């Protein structure tokens, strides 16, 4: 059986693989495939690409950037042995092999792991990144403050920013999904966030999640760009459907670094099913392709990467059980590959999921050491029309697990007295003055 077929049939059940005709036809077939996968040597993944080297630049990136020295400690293992090694190895040993692990190896071992295995190993994998705040330190969980508005109304966005900051959200970034992808809107939103950041000396970074070409044009026009964002996928064809390739991302990375505003300057989002939805999956299961997207992210040393785990819909992750499994797989694979994984713990309104499912995944990811989550007013994104996690959800998981914000942001919160809080809460009209 071809390696990609074994990987697909060994995958825990999900609707996207059923839609693609790749899933095992029964639980028995799935278990047989998992047993077969457990006996596959890790070296086979280097010799049998799931997508041909000649036809896919992501495959070329994965194999050309593979580090044989980092791979050496695990080169003699099968997938099943690798699982046992990961569970027993100390944290520094697991971290040291990151550049020797290919996405397909990470995906393969995740397919034979229980949820507790995914949590236990991911909790060992600390990936720390820095801009104005330091993200991913032990005992910390950050949040992206997501103040979206369906009309890009600056007053509504500013009110959500103020709300989030007063509830201790925003240390990963203040990241706005614009309803309108044009340079003028992007520059106006960036200037507004930069004003509030400077006015209140907030240690955070901003991002407007327009297409990367729009952001690069904004840089050329002098906009205060902190993080450059792009959605990415695990195949060249899927990335082309997003209007990108590695050369374009290289150019965007160079433009962002040229500003000298911070150390790690890129922000990426991914999601299981994106390649299938673009008919760009090459008969590879969606979870393996998701892991391949992390190889793309790893190239650019990003500050933030997150899987928007339930956003694409029930056609790919049908219910709360599948979303939970996928979120923990994604987090595990990303961290094992040395990528600073966060998670948008979310679902669409037509999925068989609810906020109880999100609470469970939130808690599990908190235990697993997830770098950051989303902070959305009321957990209901009124522009993107999906359900995520709220500012209060972040307070919950920090409280019950003893987690704290990024240290720079925590120090700012501790020095933010009642008078300053009142000034911030009354500042919305001033923040939107001069909006472009």
XYZ file of C-alpha atoms in Angstrom, residues 12-268:
257
model
C -9.132 8.970 13.049
C -12.504 9.526 11.411
C -13.264 12.949 9.950
C -15.773 14.109 7.414
C -13.262 15.754 5.058
C -11.456 12.509 4.350
C -14.806 10.780 3.824
C -15.786 13.529 1.359
C -12.517 12.993 -0.502
C -13.012 9.221 -0.591
C -9.791 8.653 1.366
C -11.051 7.479 4.756
C -11.077 3.899 5.987
C -14.408 2.208 5.259
C -14.715 0.790 8.781
C -13.178 0.990 12.234
C -11.520 -2.359 11.595
C -9.830 -1.099 8.428
C -8.701 2.012 10.312
C -7.097 -0.021 13.103
C -5.383 -2.310 10.596
C -3.953 0.750 8.834
C -2.787 2.196 12.160
C -1.005 -1.079 12.947
C 0.627 -1.011 9.525
C 1.605 2.632 9.952
C 3.194 1.900 13.337
C 5.647 -0.442 11.591
C 6.723 2.082 8.945
C 10.369 3.223 9.374
C 10.750 6.988 9.694
C 13.326 6.900 6.883
C 10.577 5.874 4.451
C 9.077 9.378 4.705
C 12.313 10.783 3.260
C 12.297 8.342 0.368
C 8.591 8.325 -0.528
C 7.087 11.851 -0.650
C 3.303 11.909 -0.477
C 3.358 14.545 -3.251
C 6.145 14.275 -5.849
C 9.231 16.438 -5.355
C 9.207 17.549 -8.993
C 5.653 18.904 -8.960
C 5.278 20.605 -5.582
C 7.414 23.351 -4.039
C 6.214 22.522 -0.512
C 7.604 19.000 -0.908
C 10.873 20.493 -2.140
C 10.955 22.832 0.866
C 10.353 19.931 3.283
C 13.050 17.678 1.854
C 15.620 20.357 1.034
C 15.427 21.844 4.548
C 15.544 18.508 6.376
C 18.353 18.390 8.952
C 20.054 14.954 9.024
C 21.937 15.763 12.243
C 18.712 16.599 14.098
C 17.124 13.451 12.641
C 19.977 11.166 13.703
C 18.694 10.367 17.250
C 15.419 9.003 15.824
C 16.553 7.785 12.388
C 16.464 4.121 13.441
C 12.865 4.254 14.705
C 9.554 3.166 13.244
C 6.455 5.347 13.692
C 5.370 3.219 16.656
C 8.810 3.414 18.243
C 8.786 7.174 17.663
C 5.568 7.473 19.676
C 7.154 5.609 22.569
C 10.320 7.713 22.298
C 8.342 10.969 22.380
C 6.420 9.939 25.478
C 9.583 8.923 27.357
C 12.085 11.543 26.164
C 12.839 14.681 28.221
C 11.673 18.024 26.906
C 15.092 19.156 25.660
C 15.506 15.971 23.606
C 12.090 16.403 21.988
C 12.826 20.042 21.186
C 16.239 19.215 19.706
C 14.846 17.001 16.916
C 12.413 19.588 15.478
C 14.353 20.288 12.271
C 14.852 16.577 11.698
C 11.127 15.792 11.784
C 9.182 16.118 8.541
C 5.486 17.067 8.640
C 4.554 13.600 7.382
C 6.437 11.983 10.283
C 4.647 14.235 12.756
C 1.258 13.530 11.173
C 1.944 9.789 11.096
C 2.813 9.491 14.763
C -0.162 11.650 15.771
C -2.498 9.186 14.047
C -1.549 6.391 16.473
C -1.693 8.575 19.587
C -4.506 9.045 22.076
C -5.568 12.532 23.111
C -3.563 12.242 26.321
C -0.467 11.367 24.259
C -0.947 14.471 22.099
C -1.300 16.624 25.216
C 1.619 15.017 27.080
C 4.134 15.398 24.252
C 3.006 18.868 23.144
C 3.381 20.118 26.720
C 7.120 19.347 26.450
C 7.546 21.374 23.253
C 8.121 25.020 24.055
C 8.507 27.324 21.055
C 9.261 30.876 22.190
C 8.976 33.909 19.885
C 9.371 37.637 20.451
C 8.219 41.005 19.170
C 7.223 43.540 21.857
C 6.000 40.633 23.961
C 7.489 37.173 24.479
C 5.094 34.394 23.465
C 5.250 30.704 24.439
C 7.088 30.740 27.769
C 6.223 28.016 30.337
C 3.268 28.946 32.521
C 1.994 31.524 30.031
C -0.899 31.639 27.582
C -1.418 34.652 25.339
C -4.415 35.926 23.392
C -4.980 37.549 20.055
C -7.488 40.349 20.563
C -9.805 40.009 17.528
C -12.033 43.133 17.269
C -13.657 42.510 13.874
C -16.506 44.600 12.523
C -18.739 43.733 9.513
C -18.337 47.218 8.021
C -14.811 48.006 9.285
C -16.431 50.678 11.456
C -13.518 52.224 13.356
C -15.650 53.098 16.395
C -16.897 49.518 16.730
C -13.377 48.137 16.321
C -11.978 50.616 18.839
C -14.676 49.715 21.373
C -13.809 46.024 21.055
C -10.105 46.790 21.467
C -10.766 48.727 24.646
C -13.040 45.945 25.953
C -10.381 43.309 25.304
C -7.546 45.272 26.863
C -9.587 45.920 30.008
C -10.127 42.144 30.260
C -6.407 41.364 29.878
C -6.495 40.219 26.236
C -4.158 41.244 23.433
C -0.648 40.195 24.430
C -0.163 37.985 21.338
C -1.420 40.767 19.075
C -4.346 42.978 18.224
C -5.371 41.381 14.944
C -8.201 42.725 12.778
C -9.781 40.793 9.901
C -10.836 43.580 7.518
C -14.198 43.257 5.813
C -12.729 45.151 2.861
C -9.325 44.137 1.516
C -7.883 47.412 0.235
C -4.816 49.426 1.083
C -6.660 52.489 2.400
C -8.651 50.461 4.924
C -5.586 48.510 6.019
C -3.529 51.656 6.584
C -6.350 53.341 8.513
C -6.807 50.370 10.841
C -3.071 49.998 11.403
C -2.746 53.678 12.264
C -5.636 53.455 14.722
C -4.175 50.477 16.571
C -0.740 52.082 16.601
C -2.230 55.216 18.182
C -3.807 53.311 21.041
C -0.659 51.250 21.543
C 1.544 54.324 21.791
C -0.922 56.424 23.770
C -1.177 53.844 26.541
C 2.340 52.367 26.157
C 0.910 48.907 25.524
C 3.478 46.161 24.904
C 1.774 44.352 22.052
C 1.843 44.176 18.264
C -0.770 44.807 15.606
C -1.844 43.066 12.424
C -4.517 43.651 9.802
C -5.220 40.303 8.190
C -5.563 41.422 4.575
C -3.943 39.568 1.688
C -0.163 39.661 1.882
C 0.098 41.757 -1.292
C -2.151 44.415 0.249
C 0.014 44.522 3.358
C 3.229 44.831 1.364
C 1.711 47.762 -0.525
C 0.781 49.326 2.815
C 4.417 48.933 3.920
C 5.520 50.723 0.753
C 3.188 53.604 1.655
C 4.713 53.969 5.133
C 2.042 52.202 7.218
C 3.044 51.123 10.753
C 3.062 47.383 9.978
C 4.161 45.130 12.834
C 3.186 41.625 11.665
C 2.614 40.544 8.057
C -0.178 37.965 7.804
C -1.141 35.282 5.310
C -3.264 32.136 5.230
C -1.164 29.191 4.066
C -1.692 25.539 3.130
C 0.305 22.354 2.676
C 0.496 22.090 -1.121
C 1.745 24.397 -3.844
C -1.623 24.202 -5.605
C -3.558 25.128 -2.460
C -1.276 28.092 -1.836
C -1.832 29.216 -5.425
C -5.566 29.225 -4.655
C -4.725 31.770 -1.935
C -2.813 33.833 -4.503
C 0.609 33.081 -3.018
C 3.751 31.048 -3.470
C 7.006 30.782 -1.529
C 8.678 33.504 -3.603
C 5.918 35.967 -2.697
C 6.167 35.033 0.976
C 9.949 35.509 0.790
C 9.399 39.035 -0.521
C 6.836 39.825 2.187
C 9.156 38.511 4.895
C 11.983 40.692 3.608
C 9.687 43.746 3.526
C 8.517 43.156 7.096
C 12.058 42.657 8.407
C 13.254 45.797 6.645
C 11.084 47.906 8.976
C 13.103 46.816 12.024
C 10.091 46.913 14.309
C 10.523 43.477 15.913
C 12.316 40.117 15.860
C 9.662 37.651 14.601
C 7.521 39.502 12.051
C 5.204 36.990 10.345
C 1.761 35.638 11.291
C 0.163 32.626 9.568
